[in-house]
Amino acid sequence: MVNDVETGERTLDFQAHRKCIPDLDISPDGKRLVTGSFDGTAKLWSLSDGAEIASIPAHGHWVWNVQFSPDGKTLVTSSHENGIVRFWDVRSRQKMAEFTPGDVATRRAVYSPNRRFLATGSSDGIVKVTPMDRIIP
């Protein structure tokens, strides 16, 4: 479901996944939505009509977190699967890189606004801030 910011009126309402959706994000241009699910996928949606653009088999286990990069060209997904964080090209839907900040579930991975750093938080209470050029040269 998407609500109009000014009126609060429901503008979209659709079944996105068959399992829990722990996270979602709207692209910087406001045209797309990404959802992450316990079904292991990240899905891209059109916010104009709710149409599914793509389903990315992001992880073999729960997807805890999804986020567009500040420029909207990349997605980051994090998983319960050995703490793996993956980066996806939005246009091609291809995996660009993989990063494992620890050996437990990575619950959250977020870009800094200037895209120079990635902050991750894991289920053991550890936060790591890593320069992006160490992850994607």
Tab-separated table of C-alpha atoms in Angstrom:
chain	number	residue	atom	x	y	z
A	1	MET	CA	0.000	0.000	0.000
A	2	VAL	CA	1.240	3.495	-0.859
A	3	ASN	CA	-0.471	6.601	0.481
A	4	ASP	CA	-0.564	10.075	-1.062
A	5	VAL	CA	1.613	12.255	1.199
A	6	GLU	CA	-0.714	15.275	1.056
A	7	THR	CA	-4.135	13.616	1.311
A	8	GLY	CA	-3.285	10.318	3.004
A	9	GLU	CA	-5.394	8.598	0.339
A	10	ARG	CA	-4.412	5.023	-0.522
A	11	THR	CA	-2.991	4.975	-4.034
A	12	LEU	CA	-1.529	1.448	-4.277
A	13	ASP	CA	-2.213	-1.781	-2.430
A	14	PHE	CA	-0.758	-5.066	-3.684
A	15	GLN	CA	0.526	-8.479	-2.606
A	16	ALA	CA	4.302	-8.139	-2.857
A	17	HIS	CA	5.533	-11.404	-1.291
A	18	ARG	CA	4.097	-14.518	0.323
A	19	LYS	CA	6.324	-14.145	3.415
A	20	CYS	CA	7.250	-11.372	5.831
A	21	ILE	CA	8.629	-8.104	4.405
A	22	PRO	CA	11.062	-6.775	7.040
A	23	ASP	CA	12.267	-3.850	4.935
A	24	LEU	CA	11.539	-1.679	1.917
A	25	ASP	CA	12.855	1.517	0.374
A	26	ILE	CA	11.764	4.083	-2.207
A	27	SER	CA	14.233	5.092	-4.916
A	28	PRO	CA	15.693	8.612	-4.728
A	29	ASP	CA	13.692	9.634	-7.827
A	30	GLY	CA	10.464	8.379	-6.210
A	31	LYS	CA	9.596	6.087	-9.131
A	32	ARG	CA	10.426	2.641	-7.731
A	33	LEU	CA	10.023	0.642	-4.557
A	34	VAL	CA	12.243	-2.224	-3.453
A	35	THR	CA	11.012	-4.839	-0.978
A	36	GLY	CA	13.038	-7.483	0.838
A	37	SER	CA	11.406	-10.635	2.136
A	38	PHE	CA	11.934	-13.730	4.217
A	39	ASP	CA	11.403	-15.604	0.926
A	40	GLY	CA	15.015	-14.663	0.011
A	41	THR	CA	14.100	-12.192	-2.737
A	42	ALA	CA	14.340	-8.473	-3.293
A	43	LYS	CA	11.673	-7.177	-5.648
A	44	LEU	CA	11.528	-3.948	-7.616
A	45	TRP	CA	8.137	-2.316	-8.150
A	46	SER	CA	6.800	0.611	-10.153
A	47	LEU	CA	5.210	3.198	-7.866
A	48	SER	CA	3.071	4.506	-10.712
A	49	ASP	CA	1.020	1.316	-11.042
A	50	GLY	CA	2.371	-1.294	-8.593
A	51	ALA	CA	3.709	-3.499	-11.391
A	52	GLU	CA	6.575	-5.827	-10.542
A	53	ILE	CA	9.696	-4.754	-12.443
A	54	ALA	CA	12.005	-7.535	-11.270
A	55	SER	CA	12.466	-10.265	-8.693
A	56	ILE	CA	16.075	-10.712	-7.607
A	57	PRO	CA	17.024	-13.989	-5.881
A	58	ALA	CA	19.129	-11.968	-3.453
A	59	HIS	CA	19.946	-14.545	-0.786
A	60	GLY	CA	19.355	-18.191	0.064
A	61	HIS	CA	17.837	-17.113	3.364
A	62	TRP	CA	15.873	-14.192	4.814
A	63	VAL	CA	16.505	-10.742	3.370
A	64	TRP	CA	16.546	-8.433	6.380
A	65	ASN	CA	17.343	-5.178	4.658
A	66	VAL	CA	17.177	-3.465	1.260
A	67	GLN	CA	18.267	0.042	0.320
A	68	PHE	CA	18.799	2.083	-2.816
A	69	SER	CA	22.087	3.918	-3.096
A	70	PRO	CA	21.804	7.724	-2.960
A	71	ASP	CA	22.072	7.869	-6.791
A	72	GLY	CA	19.491	5.074	-7.216
A	73	LYS	CA	21.800	2.952	-9.386
A	74	THR	CA	22.644	0.266	-6.836
A	75	LEU	CA	20.766	-1.822	-4.285
A	76	VAL	CA	22.269	-3.220	-1.120
A	77	THR	CA	20.712	-6.283	0.524
A	78	SER	CA	21.637	-7.905	3.806
A	79	SER	CA	20.765	-11.345	5.022
A	80	HIS	CA	20.502	-13.868	7.795
A	81	GLU	CA	22.700	-16.016	5.510
A	82	ASN	CA	26.163	-15.920	7.185
A	83	GLY	CA	26.052	-12.123	7.440
A	84	ILE	CA	26.388	-11.655	3.682
A	85	VAL	CA	25.745	-8.210	2.187
A	86	ARG	CA	25.259	-8.025	-1.588
A	87	PHE	CA	25.243	-5.149	-4.050
A	88	TRP	CA	23.051	-5.184	-7.160
A	89	ASP	CA	23.019	-3.084	-10.297
A	90	VAL	CA	19.456	-1.745	-10.512
A	91	ARG	CA	19.400	-1.581	-14.312
A	92	SER	CA	20.812	-5.059	-15.080
A	93	ARG	CA	19.735	-6.740	-11.791
A	94	GLN	CA	23.170	-8.369	-11.697
A	95	LYS	CA	25.217	-8.867	-8.549
A	96	MET	CA	28.087	-6.354	-8.466
A	97	ALA	CA	29.830	-7.373	-5.257
A	98	GLU	CA	29.523	-9.337	-2.057
A	99	PHE	CA	30.787	-8.364	1.386
A	100	THR	CA	30.743	-10.201	4.705
A	101	PRO	CA	31.217	-7.802	7.623
A	102	GLY	CA	30.925	-10.596	10.220
A	103	ASP	CA	29.891	-14.188	10.712
A	104	VAL	CA	26.378	-13.570	12.075
A	105	ALA	CA	23.217	-12.154	10.484
A	106	THR	CA	23.647	-8.634	9.122
A	107	ARG	CA	20.381	-6.960	10.079
A	108	ARG	CA	20.986	-3.568	8.492
A	109	ALA	CA	23.266	-2.127	5.817
A	110	VAL	CA	23.000	1.550	4.866
A	111	TYR	CA	24.878	3.892	2.574
A	112	SER	CA	26.182	7.226	3.789
A	113	PRO	CA	24.531	10.100	1.865
A	114	ASN	CA	27.733	10.668	-0.147
A	115	ARG	CA	28.019	6.889	-0.851
A	116	ARG	CA	31.569	6.830	0.540
A	117	PHE	CA	30.761	4.478	3.434
A	118	LEU	CA	28.552	1.531	4.274
A	119	ALA	CA	27.393	1.058	7.861
A	120	THR	CA	26.279	-2.415	8.937
A	121	GLY	CA	24.636	-3.662	12.107
A	122	SER	CA	24.543	-7.316	13.023
A	123	SER	CA	22.629	-9.562	15.381
A	124	ASP	CA	25.597	-9.688	17.796
A	125	GLY	CA	25.323	-5.924	18.442
A	126	ILE	CA	28.359	-4.948	16.348
A	127	VAL	CA	28.295	-1.901	14.051
A	128	LYS	CA	30.915	-1.578	11.323
A	129	VAL	CA	31.529	1.389	9.038
A	130	THR	CA	33.474	0.402	5.919
A	131	PRO	CA	34.723	2.627	3.079
A	132	MET	CA	32.849	1.712	-0.098
A	133	ASP	CA	36.094	1.653	-2.106
A	134	ARG	CA	37.146	-1.400	-0.055
A	135	ILE	CA	33.937	-3.177	-1.061
A	136	ILE	CA	33.434	-2.032	-4.668
A	137	PRO	CA	36.755	-0.692	-6.049
